[in-house]
């Protein structure tokens, strides 16, 4: 059995440090917005090269609160990808705005300045690019389009912790950006957690209020807020993993490059790297006409694999009315041919070779 993500191996190395930190939080009963949350926020902001980092309860909340803090409101149109996890679009719906799905580039699987620009109307107020599978979107081009049309950028960095482009971290180029610490993400907590980052003092102040019942001073409430805080125990785990995130991402890249090298002669399309952005391989995703055969062969041998994402958002039941008749050719073609293989920071070369041998067999049968 080879799992999609091996979290146990990662834990073994940080166990002592994490257990000591958790014991201290428990002894001090500093559970909510405690010293580790503050410490983590400071360390994450430094790592990401941003002025402010605000811990929240999940990646979904991070995107939701970022949209509110940036003033995105009911009736606004927010341009985003249909080839992403539902949470991207849910956050847009939560503020009453309308997700406008545009097509992706067939190589990067990300939305582009061109597909965005073609969808701008006088109701568009923001763009939510998703750095899908850990490959940065072309931010300089998107920033140029958004500056020209006076649009806000809310980056969905749930899959891209540590990815960069032009030596800038994803998340540091938008007005506000959301990260997820769902356990299987590149930087994963031991439960749910999220982070919003921004360079704006004003946005940061709003976010601190919004996550804590609309309050800066206890029992004085200025706006209707939320209960959406990162808890101290999760922050203990995240601080230990943040120290090691470059190594974790480097091993993901190493495994990904080995996969691609070993499959170079097979009729599959291996993940694209543009040489500008640094891909952190939240997923290692292939395209193949024989996707379903590969899926079955791997499953038969007990190898974890998955289709991310089988149904693009514009074709989901929940958006059937909103998106009636919409066709996104590239997105639909990718969804029909994609398969994600096991990838994590503890994947050995031998395991990669074993997985590739199973895939090779599919084409040799
Ligand atoms: C995981 C994910 C989210 C949501 O994060 P949660 O922490 O699970 O709420 C949002 N967007 C994308 C692209 C994701 O992969």
mmCIF file of C-alpha atoms and ligand atoms in Angstrom:
data_model
loop_
_atom_site.group_PDB
_atom_site.id
_atom_site.type_symbol
_atom_site.label_atom_id
_atom_site.label_comp_id
_atom_site.label_asym_id
_atom_site.label_seq_id
_atom_site.Cartn_x
_atom_site.Cartn_y
_atom_site.Cartn_z
ATOM 1 C CA UNK A 1 0.000 0.000 0.000
ATOM 2 C CA UNK A 2 1.360 3.411 -0.984
ATOM 3 C CA UNK A 3 -0.703 6.324 0.344
ATOM 4 C CA UNK A 4 -1.299 9.557 -1.579
ATOM 5 C CA UNK A 5 0.263 11.501 1.310
ATOM 6 C CA UNK A 6 2.320 10.002 4.134
ATOM 7 C CA UNK A 7 1.798 12.257 7.138
ATOM 8 C CA UNK A 8 3.073 9.705 9.649
ATOM 9 C CA UNK A 9 6.632 9.826 8.350
ATOM 10 C CA UNK A 10 6.658 13.614 8.550
ATOM 11 C CA UNK A 11 5.382 13.529 12.117
ATOM 12 C CA UNK A 12 8.081 11.143 13.326
ATOM 13 C CA UNK A 13 10.761 13.784 12.751
ATOM 14 C CA UNK A 14 8.996 16.656 14.552
ATOM 15 C CA UNK A 15 7.325 14.600 17.285
ATOM 16 C CA UNK A 16 9.478 15.689 20.255
ATOM 17 C CA UNK A 17 9.363 19.368 19.378
ATOM 18 C CA UNK A 18 5.614 19.337 18.749
ATOM 19 C CA UNK A 19 4.764 17.360 21.884
ATOM 20 C CA UNK A 20 6.812 19.692 24.070
ATOM 21 C CA UNK A 21 5.082 22.723 22.535
ATOM 22 C CA UNK A 22 1.623 21.206 22.926
ATOM 23 C CA UNK A 23 2.323 20.342 26.569
ATOM 24 C CA UNK A 24 3.258 23.970 27.268
ATOM 25 C CA UNK A 25 0.062 25.277 25.639
ATOM 26 C CA UNK A 26 -1.980 22.844 27.692
ATOM 27 C CA UNK A 27 -0.223 23.712 30.948
ATOM 28 C CA UNK A 28 -0.627 27.440 30.315
ATOM 29 C CA UNK A 29 -4.190 27.021 29.002
ATOM 30 C CA UNK A 30 -3.295 29.578 26.318
ATOM 31 C CA UNK A 31 -5.601 27.948 23.771
ATOM 32 C CA UNK A 32 -7.069 30.810 21.748
ATOM 33 C CA UNK A 33 -4.860 33.411 20.030
ATOM 34 C CA UNK A 34 -2.052 32.437 22.399
ATOM 35 C CA UNK A 35 1.679 33.141 22.149
ATOM 36 C CA UNK A 36 2.267 30.493 19.474
ATOM 37 C CA UNK A 37 -0.310 32.099 17.197
ATOM 38 C CA UNK A 38 1.489 35.418 17.547
ATOM 39 C CA UNK A 39 4.847 33.730 17.036
ATOM 40 C CA UNK A 40 3.634 31.843 13.999
ATOM 41 C CA UNK A 41 2.056 34.947 12.454
ATOM 42 C CA UNK A 42 5.341 36.817 12.792
ATOM 43 C CA UNK A 43 7.424 33.953 11.386
ATOM 44 C CA UNK A 44 5.008 33.303 8.515
ATOM 45 C CA UNK A 45 4.939 37.001 7.562
ATOM 46 C CA UNK A 46 8.746 37.040 7.508
ATOM 47 C CA UNK A 47 8.941 33.864 5.444
ATOM 48 C CA UNK A 48 6.343 35.071 2.944
ATOM 49 C CA UNK A 49 7.781 38.569 2.704
ATOM 50 C CA UNK A 50 4.580 40.360 3.739
ATOM 51 C CA UNK A 51 3.788 42.965 6.357
ATOM 52 C CA UNK A 52 0.933 41.150 8.089
ATOM 53 C CA UNK A 53 -0.195 37.552 8.606
ATOM 54 C CA UNK A 54 -3.448 36.835 10.435
ATOM 55 C CA UNK A 55 -4.265 33.302 11.565
ATOM 56 C CA UNK A 56 -7.836 32.123 10.991
ATOM 57 C CA UNK A 57 -9.805 28.900 11.364
ATOM 58 C CA UNK A 58 -9.469 27.501 7.815
ATOM 59 C CA UNK A 59 -8.404 28.272 4.275
ATOM 60 C CA UNK A 60 -12.031 28.779 3.310
ATOM 61 C CA UNK A 61 -12.407 31.386 6.061
ATOM 62 C CA UNK A 62 -9.132 33.007 4.988
ATOM 63 C CA UNK A 63 -10.549 33.634 1.502
ATOM 64 C CA UNK A 64 -13.957 34.679 2.835
ATOM 65 C CA UNK A 65 -12.538 37.174 5.339
ATOM 66 C CA UNK A 66 -10.033 38.493 2.785
ATOM 67 C CA UNK A 67 -12.908 39.286 0.396
ATOM 68 C CA UNK A 68 -14.858 41.111 3.122
ATOM 69 C CA UNK A 69 -11.794 43.032 4.285
ATOM 70 C CA UNK A 70 -11.121 44.133 0.702
ATOM 71 C CA UNK A 71 -14.689 45.406 0.374
ATOM 72 C CA UNK A 72 -15.989 42.844 -2.123
ATOM 73 C CA UNK A 73 -19.773 42.922 -1.791
ATOM 74 C CA UNK A 74 -23.092 41.552 -3.026
ATOM 75 C CA UNK A 75 -23.529 41.797 -6.796
ATOM 76 C CA UNK A 76 -19.805 42.212 -7.537
ATOM 77 C CA UNK A 77 -18.294 39.904 -10.105
ATOM 78 C CA UNK A 78 -15.126 38.078 -9.069
ATOM 79 C CA UNK A 79 -13.152 36.355 -11.821
ATOM 80 C CA UNK A 80 -11.673 32.982 -10.909
ATOM 81 C CA UNK A 81 -10.918 29.471 -12.122
ATOM 82 C CA UNK A 82 -13.427 26.638 -12.531
ATOM 83 C CA UNK A 83 -10.571 24.163 -12.186
ATOM 84 C CA UNK A 84 -10.102 24.375 -8.424
ATOM 85 C CA UNK A 85 -11.542 23.154 -5.143
ATOM 86 C CA UNK A 86 -15.087 24.371 -4.420
ATOM 87 C CA UNK A 87 -13.919 26.562 -1.493
ATOM 88 C CA UNK A 88 -12.540 29.174 -3.894
ATOM 89 C CA UNK A 89 -16.023 29.831 -5.274
ATOM 90 C CA UNK A 90 -17.802 29.302 -1.944
ATOM 91 C CA UNK A 91 -15.894 32.216 -0.443
ATOM 92 C CA UNK A 92 -17.038 34.442 -3.320
ATOM 93 C CA UNK A 93 -20.653 33.327 -2.816
ATOM 94 C CA UNK A 94 -20.483 33.942 0.956
ATOM 95 C CA UNK A 95 -20.129 37.693 0.350
ATOM 96 C CA UNK A 96 -22.987 37.633 -2.173
ATOM 97 C CA UNK A 97 -20.635 38.195 -5.101
ATOM 98 C CA UNK A 98 -20.804 36.290 -8.394
ATOM 99 C CA UNK A 99 -17.998 33.924 -9.337
ATOM 100 C CA UNK A 100 -17.173 34.373 -13.017
ATOM 101 C CA UNK A 101 -15.305 31.300 -14.206
ATOM 102 C CA UNK A 102 -12.740 31.711 -16.952
ATOM 103 C CA UNK A 103 -10.720 29.125 -18.811
ATOM 104 C CA UNK A 104 -7.236 27.987 -17.866
ATOM 105 C CA UNK A 105 -4.028 27.579 -19.804
ATOM 106 C CA UNK A 106 -3.786 23.920 -20.923
ATOM 107 C CA UNK A 107 -0.177 23.634 -19.764
ATOM 108 C CA UNK A 108 -0.220 25.442 -16.396
ATOM 109 C CA UNK A 109 -3.888 24.671 -15.480
ATOM 110 C CA UNK A 110 -4.042 28.272 -14.211
ATOM 111 C CA UNK A 111 -6.122 31.242 -15.349
ATOM 112 C CA UNK A 112 -4.201 33.825 -17.352
ATOM 113 C CA UNK A 113 -4.161 37.587 -17.878
ATOM 114 C CA UNK A 114 -5.793 37.024 -21.293
ATOM 115 C CA UNK A 115 -8.672 34.833 -20.060
ATOM 116 C CA UNK A 116 -9.232 37.265 -17.185
ATOM 117 C CA UNK A 117 -9.214 40.395 -19.336
ATOM 118 C CA UNK A 118 -11.775 38.951 -21.745
ATOM 119 C CA UNK A 119 -14.257 38.471 -18.859
ATOM 120 C CA UNK A 120 -14.049 41.905 -17.230
ATOM 121 C CA UNK A 121 -17.343 43.844 -17.081
ATOM 122 C CA UNK A 122 -18.318 47.019 -15.253
ATOM 123 C CA UNK A 123 -19.407 44.836 -12.307
ATOM 124 C CA UNK A 124 -16.002 43.154 -11.910
ATOM 125 C CA UNK A 125 -14.270 44.253 -8.713
ATOM 126 C CA UNK A 126 -11.761 41.493 -8.059
ATOM 127 C CA UNK A 127 -9.825 38.551 -9.429
ATOM 128 C CA UNK A 128 -9.124 35.429 -7.398
ATOM 129 C CA UNK A 129 -6.266 33.526 -9.020
ATOM 130 C CA UNK A 130 -5.563 30.032 -7.695
ATOM 131 C CA UNK A 131 -1.958 28.796 -7.719
ATOM 132 C CA UNK A 132 -3.210 25.350 -8.598
ATOM 133 C CA UNK A 133 -1.270 22.283 -7.487
ATOM 134 C CA UNK A 134 1.508 24.631 -6.284
ATOM 135 C CA UNK A 135 2.421 26.245 -9.613
ATOM 136 C CA UNK A 136 2.330 30.049 -9.350
ATOM 137 C CA UNK A 137 0.023 31.845 -11.760
ATOM 138 C CA UNK A 138 1.700 34.476 -13.902
ATOM 139 C CA UNK A 139 1.268 37.203 -11.284
ATOM 140 C CA UNK A 140 3.160 40.027 -13.050
ATOM 141 C CA UNK A 141 0.797 39.744 -16.045
ATOM 142 C CA UNK A 142 -2.286 39.498 -13.816
ATOM 143 C CA UNK A 143 -1.136 42.446 -11.709
ATOM 144 C CA UNK A 144 -0.808 44.515 -14.886
ATOM 145 C CA UNK A 145 -4.359 43.679 -16.030
ATOM 146 C CA UNK A 146 -5.796 44.324 -12.574
ATOM 147 C CA UNK A 147 -3.978 47.654 -12.247
ATOM 148 C CA UNK A 148 -5.283 48.712 -15.663
ATOM 149 C CA UNK A 149 -8.898 47.905 -14.709
ATOM 150 C CA UNK A 150 -8.615 48.883 -11.050
ATOM 151 C CA UNK A 151 -9.411 45.404 -9.719
ATOM 152 C CA UNK A 152 -8.461 43.872 -6.392
ATOM 153 C CA UNK A 153 -6.473 40.632 -6.315
ATOM 154 C CA UNK A 154 -7.227 37.987 -3.703
ATOM 155 C CA UNK A 155 -4.787 35.109 -4.195
ATOM 156 C CA UNK A 156 -5.906 31.589 -3.310
ATOM 157 C CA UNK A 157 -2.630 30.145 -1.981
ATOM 158 C CA UNK A 158 -4.181 27.082 -0.335
ATOM 159 C CA UNK A 159 -1.966 24.823 -2.470
ATOM 160 C CA UNK A 160 1.079 27.039 -2.862
ATOM 161 C CA UNK A 161 2.788 27.642 0.486
ATOM 162 C CA UNK A 162 6.418 28.370 -0.407
ATOM 163 C CA UNK A 163 5.900 28.718 -4.167
ATOM 164 C CA UNK A 164 7.418 31.835 -5.695
ATOM 165 C CA UNK A 165 7.696 33.764 -8.909
ATOM 166 C CA UNK A 166 10.410 36.343 -9.670
ATOM 167 C CA UNK A 167 11.698 35.608 -6.140
ATOM 168 C CA UNK A 168 8.404 36.781 -4.658
ATOM 169 C CA UNK A 169 6.268 34.374 -2.663
ATOM 170 C CA UNK A 170 2.771 33.606 -3.900
ATOM 171 C CA UNK A 171 0.464 35.500 -1.590
ATOM 172 C CA UNK A 172 2.709 38.554 -1.420
ATOM 173 C CA UNK A 173 1.518 40.110 -4.678
ATOM 174 C CA UNK A 174 -2.242 40.417 -4.174
ATOM 175 C CA UNK A 175 -4.193 42.857 -1.983
ATOM 176 C CA UNK A 176 -4.862 39.986 0.417
ATOM 177 C CA UNK A 177 -4.223 36.253 0.096
ATOM 178 C CA UNK A 178 -5.561 33.147 1.772
ATOM 179 C CA UNK A 179 -3.637 30.041 2.853
ATOM 180 C CA UNK A 180 -4.986 26.711 4.128
ATOM 181 C CA UNK A 181 -3.340 24.489 6.701
ATOM 182 C CA UNK A 182 -5.606 21.495 6.082
ATOM 183 C CA UNK A 183 -3.419 18.523 7.116
ATOM 184 C CA UNK A 184 -2.548 17.395 3.581
ATOM 185 C CA UNK A 185 -1.508 20.841 2.322
ATOM 186 C CA UNK A 186 2.231 21.579 1.862
ATOM 187 C CA UNK A 187 2.209 23.223 5.287
ATOM 188 C CA UNK A 188 -0.371 21.214 7.194
ATOM 189 C CA UNK A 189 -1.710 21.521 10.738
ATOM 190 C CA UNK A 190 -3.198 18.758 12.897
ATOM 191 C CA UNK A 191 -6.696 19.861 12.021
ATOM 192 C CA UNK A 192 -8.136 22.898 10.267
ATOM 193 C CA UNK A 193 -6.376 26.238 10.100
ATOM 194 C CA UNK A 194 -5.752 29.120 7.721
ATOM 195 C CA UNK A 195 -3.939 32.400 7.258
ATOM 196 C CA UNK A 196 -4.587 35.686 5.500
ATOM 197 C CA UNK A 197 -1.606 37.791 4.485
ATOM 198 C CA UNK A 198 -1.561 41.391 3.315
ATOM 199 C CA UNK A 199 0.747 44.381 3.046
ATOM 200 C CA UNK A 200 -2.083 46.779 3.937
ATOM 201 C CA UNK A 201 -2.312 47.981 7.559
ATOM 202 C CA UNK A 202 -5.982 48.786 7.061
ATOM 203 C CA UNK A 203 -6.841 45.334 5.694
ATOM 204 C CA UNK A 204 -4.877 43.683 8.513
ATOM 205 C CA UNK A 205 -6.806 45.672 11.150
ATOM 206 C CA UNK A 206 -10.117 44.662 9.580
ATOM 207 C CA UNK A 207 -9.068 41.012 9.460
ATOM 208 C CA UNK A 208 -8.088 40.971 13.129
ATOM 209 C CA UNK A 209 -11.533 42.332 13.959
ATOM 210 C CA UNK A 210 -13.399 40.043 11.591
ATOM 211 C CA UNK A 211 -11.838 36.851 12.928
ATOM 212 C CA UNK A 212 -12.690 37.787 16.495
ATOM 213 C CA UNK A 213 -16.397 38.742 16.587
ATOM 214 C CA UNK A 214 -15.820 42.202 15.135
ATOM 215 C CA UNK A 215 -13.897 43.234 18.215
ATOM 216 C CA UNK A 216 -10.524 44.847 18.902
ATOM 217 C CA UNK A 217 -11.167 45.446 22.576
ATOM 218 C CA UNK A 218 -12.848 42.617 24.420
ATOM 219 C CA UNK A 219 -16.646 43.031 24.662
ATOM 220 C CA UNK A 220 -16.656 46.129 22.412
ATOM 221 C CA UNK A 221 -17.896 45.252 18.915
ATOM 222 C CA UNK A 222 -17.618 47.533 15.901
ATOM 223 C CA UNK A 223 -18.803 45.258 13.117
ATOM 224 C CA UNK A 224 -20.466 41.861 12.787
ATOM 225 C CA UNK A 225 -17.563 39.479 12.728
ATOM 226 C CA UNK A 226 -16.923 35.774 12.984
ATOM 227 C CA UNK A 227 -15.450 33.204 15.302
ATOM 228 C CA UNK A 228 -12.535 32.265 13.062
ATOM 229 C CA UNK A 229 -9.284 32.008 14.949
ATOM 230 C CA UNK A 230 -6.237 29.849 14.542
ATOM 231 C CA UNK A 231 -5.769 28.016 17.807
ATOM 232 C CA UNK A 232 -2.514 27.831 19.716
ATOM 233 C CA UNK A 233 -2.095 24.064 19.426
ATOM 234 C CA UNK A 234 -2.248 24.277 15.634
ATOM 235 C CA UNK A 235 0.225 27.148 15.743
ATOM 236 C CA UNK A 236 2.684 24.937 17.680
ATOM 237 C CA UNK A 237 2.560 22.379 14.864
ATOM 238 C CA UNK A 238 2.792 25.021 12.164
ATOM 239 C CA UNK A 239 5.846 26.693 13.752
ATOM 240 C CA UNK A 240 7.691 23.358 13.766
ATOM 241 C CA UNK A 241 6.790 22.674 10.141
ATOM 242 C CA UNK A 242 7.433 26.225 8.918
ATOM 243 C CA UNK A 243 11.093 25.836 9.920
ATOM 244 C CA UNK A 244 11.281 22.836 7.616
ATOM 245 C CA UNK A 245 9.017 23.952 4.779
ATOM 246 C CA UNK A 246 11.822 24.574 2.279
ATOM 247 C CA UNK A 247 13.118 21.056 2.805
ATOM 248 C CA UNK A 248 9.587 19.637 2.515
ATOM 249 C CA UNK A 249 9.012 21.515 -0.744
ATOM 250 C CA UNK A 250 12.449 20.599 -2.101
ATOM 251 C CA UNK A 251 11.709 16.909 -1.576
ATOM 252 C CA UNK A 252 8.361 17.275 -3.319
ATOM 253 C CA UNK A 253 10.159 18.912 -6.250
ATOM 254 C CA UNK A 254 12.764 16.180 -6.270
ATOM 255 C CA UNK A 255 10.121 13.422 -6.386
ATOM 256 C CA UNK A 256 8.175 15.304 -9.070
ATOM 257 C CA UNK A 257 11.226 15.736 -11.262
ATOM 258 C CA UNK A 258 12.078 12.060 -10.913
ATOM 259 C CA UNK A 259 8.525 11.079 -11.930
ATOM 260 C CA UNK A 260 8.730 13.328 -14.992
ATOM 261 C CA UNK A 261 12.167 12.032 -15.974
ATOM 262 C CA UNK A 262 11.084 8.399 -15.666
ATOM 263 C CA UNK A 263 7.923 8.991 -17.708
ATOM 264 C CA UNK A 264 9.525 11.149 -20.404
ATOM 265 C CA UNK A 265 9.109 8.431 -23.040
ATOM 266 C CA UNK A 266 5.501 7.562 -22.145
ATOM 267 C CA UNK A 267 2.477 9.056 -23.945
ATOM 268 C CA UNK A 268 1.494 11.168 -20.928
ATOM 269 C CA UNK A 269 1.827 14.900 -20.340
ATOM 270 C CA UNK A 270 3.896 15.501 -17.214
ATOM 271 C CA UNK A 271 3.475 18.750 -15.211
ATOM 272 C CA UNK A 272 4.687 21.899 -16.890
ATOM 273 C CA UNK A 273 7.207 24.226 -15.309
ATOM 274 C CA UNK A 274 7.695 27.572 -16.978
ATOM 275 C CA UNK A 275 11.148 28.163 -15.522
ATOM 276 C CA UNK A 276 9.968 31.438 -13.926
ATOM 277 C CA UNK A 277 7.715 30.292 -11.098
ATOM 278 C CA UNK A 278 8.930 27.773 -8.528
ATOM 279 C CA UNK A 279 6.402 24.910 -8.443
ATOM 280 C CA UNK A 280 5.961 23.321 -4.979
ATOM 281 C CA UNK A 281 3.957 20.318 -6.225
ATOM 282 C CA UNK A 282 1.043 20.227 -3.857
ATOM 283 C CA UNK A 283 -0.105 17.705 -6.444
ATOM 284 C CA UNK A 284 1.780 15.880 -9.157
ATOM 285 C CA UNK A 285 -0.793 15.749 -11.933
ATOM 286 C CA UNK A 286 -0.499 13.987 -15.286
ATOM 287 C CA UNK A 287 -2.677 14.219 -18.359
ATOM 288 C CA UNK A 288 -3.369 11.093 -20.355
ATOM 289 C CA UNK A 289 -5.979 9.731 -22.749
ATOM 290 C CA UNK A 290 -5.689 6.507 -20.742
ATOM 291 C CA UNK A 291 -6.338 8.220 -17.422
ATOM 292 C CA UNK A 292 -8.979 5.716 -16.333
ATOM 293 C CA UNK A 293 -6.719 2.737 -17.132
ATOM 294 C CA UNK A 294 -3.874 4.298 -15.121
ATOM 295 C CA UNK A 295 -6.241 4.976 -12.234
ATOM 296 C CA UNK A 296 -7.432 1.374 -12.214
ATOM 297 C CA UNK A 297 -3.928 -0.113 -12.489
ATOM 298 C CA UNK A 298 -2.692 1.970 -9.554
ATOM 299 C CA UNK A 299 -5.759 1.234 -7.433
ATOM 300 C CA UNK A 300 -5.410 -2.512 -8.130
ATOM 301 C CA UNK A 301 -1.873 -2.360 -6.706
ATOM 302 C CA UNK A 302 -2.918 -0.354 -3.647
ATOM 303 C CA UNK A 303 -1.345 2.914 -4.793
ATOM 304 C CA UNK A 304 -3.205 6.039 -3.683
ATOM 305 C CA UNK A 305 -4.168 8.283 -6.589
ATOM 306 C CA UNK A 306 -7.009 10.648 -7.327
ATOM 307 C CA UNK A 307 -8.669 12.796 -9.927
ATOM 308 C CA UNK A 308 -8.375 16.462 -8.945
ATOM 309 C CA UNK A 309 -10.843 17.616 -10.139
ATOM 310 C CA UNK A 310 -13.321 15.385 -11.967
ATOM 311 C CA UNK A 311 -16.036 18.042 -12.350
ATOM 312 C CA UNK A 312 -15.053 21.679 -12.934
ATOM 313 C CA UNK A 313 -17.019 24.201 -10.904
ATOM 314 C CA UNK A 314 -19.109 25.561 -13.804
ATOM 315 C CA UNK A 315 -20.473 22.016 -14.253
ATOM 316 C CA UNK A 316 -21.195 21.331 -10.573
ATOM 317 C CA UNK A 317 -24.854 20.971 -9.579
ATOM 318 C CA UNK A 318 -24.562 23.957 -7.276
ATOM 319 C CA UNK A 319 -23.606 26.227 -10.213
ATOM 320 C CA UNK A 320 -25.815 24.604 -12.867
ATOM 321 C CA UNK A 321 -28.193 27.557 -13.027
ATOM 322 C CA UNK A 322 -25.564 30.279 -12.708
ATOM 323 C CA UNK A 323 -23.401 28.737 -15.421
ATOM 324 C CA UNK A 324 -26.040 27.232 -17.739
ATOM 325 C CA UNK A 325 -24.546 26.684 -21.185
ATOM 326 C CA UNK A 326 -21.061 27.846 -20.226
ATOM 327 C CA UNK A 327 -18.272 25.974 -22.003
ATOM 328 C CA UNK A 328 -14.658 26.119 -20.851
ATOM 329 C CA UNK A 329 -12.882 23.894 -23.382
ATOM 330 C CA UNK A 330 -9.414 23.713 -21.808
ATOM 331 C CA UNK A 331 -10.760 23.195 -18.298
ATOM 332 C CA UNK A 332 -13.101 20.429 -19.458
ATOM 333 C CA UNK A 333 -10.378 18.685 -21.453
ATOM 334 C CA UNK A 334 -8.061 18.680 -18.426
ATOM 335 C CA UNK A 335 -10.761 17.391 -16.076
ATOM 336 C CA UNK A 336 -11.368 14.472 -18.466
ATOM 337 C CA UNK A 337 -7.672 13.504 -18.660
ATOM 338 C CA UNK A 338 -6.048 14.364 -15.312
ATOM 339 C CA UNK A 339 -4.754 12.086 -12.586
ATOM 340 C CA UNK A 340 -2.745 12.975 -9.491
ATOM 341 C CA UNK A 341 -0.100 10.567 -8.178
ATOM 342 C CA UNK A 342 1.225 10.173 -4.623
ATOM 343 C CA UNK A 343 3.409 13.114 -3.639
ATOM 344 C CA UNK A 344 4.675 14.257 -0.256
ATOM 345 C CA UNK A 345 7.911 15.251 1.417
ATOM 346 C CA UNK A 346 8.712 11.658 2.387
ATOM 347 C CA UNK A 347 8.299 9.907 -0.954
ATOM 348 C CA UNK A 348 11.372 7.805 -1.720
ATOM 349 C CA UNK A 349 12.966 7.409 -5.145
ATOM 350 C CA UNK A 350 12.240 3.685 -4.980
ATOM 351 C CA UNK A 351 8.543 4.309 -4.418
ATOM 352 C CA UNK A 352 8.446 6.728 -7.349
ATOM 353 C CA UNK A 353 10.107 4.042 -9.518
ATOM 354 C CA UNK A 354 7.587 1.439 -8.336
ATOM 355 C CA UNK A 355 4.659 3.715 -9.232
ATOM 356 C CA UNK A 356 6.087 4.572 -12.648
ATOM 357 C CA UNK A 357 6.610 0.855 -13.371
ATOM 358 C CA UNK A 358 2.884 0.260 -12.805
ATOM 359 C CA UNK A 359 2.000 3.127 -15.161
ATOM 360 C CA UNK A 360 4.493 1.889 -17.766
ATOM 361 C CA UNK A 361 2.764 -1.494 -17.693
ATOM 362 C CA UNK A 362 -0.540 0.113 -18.704
ATOM 363 C CA UNK A 363 1.028 1.231 -21.989
ATOM 364 C CA UNK A 364 2.918 -2.010 -22.603
ATOM 365 C CA UNK A 365 -0.080 -4.308 -22.143
HETATM 366 C C1 LIG B 1 -7.865 23.356 0.462
HETATM 367 C C2 LIG B 1 -8.292 24.466 -0.411
HETATM 368 C C3 LIG B 1 -9.097 25.521 0.066
HETATM 369 C C4 LIG B 1 -9.796 25.497 1.397
HETATM 370 O O1 LIG B 1 -9.016 25.325 2.500
HETATM 371 P P1 LIG B 1 -9.640 24.680 3.846
HETATM 372 O O2 LIG B 1 -8.564 24.928 4.834
HETATM 373 O O3 LIG B 1 -9.881 23.246 3.579
HETATM 374 O O4 LIG B 1 -10.875 25.440 4.172
HETATM 375 C C5 LIG B 1 -9.344 26.582 -0.776
HETATM 376 N N1 LIG B 1 -8.871 26.613 -2.029
HETATM 377 C C6 LIG B 1 -8.124 25.611 -2.537
HETATM 378 C C7 LIG B 1 -7.614 25.721 -3.929
HETATM 379 C C8 LIG B 1 -7.819 24.492 -1.749
HETATM 380 O O5 LIG B 1 -7.088 23.504 -2.267
#
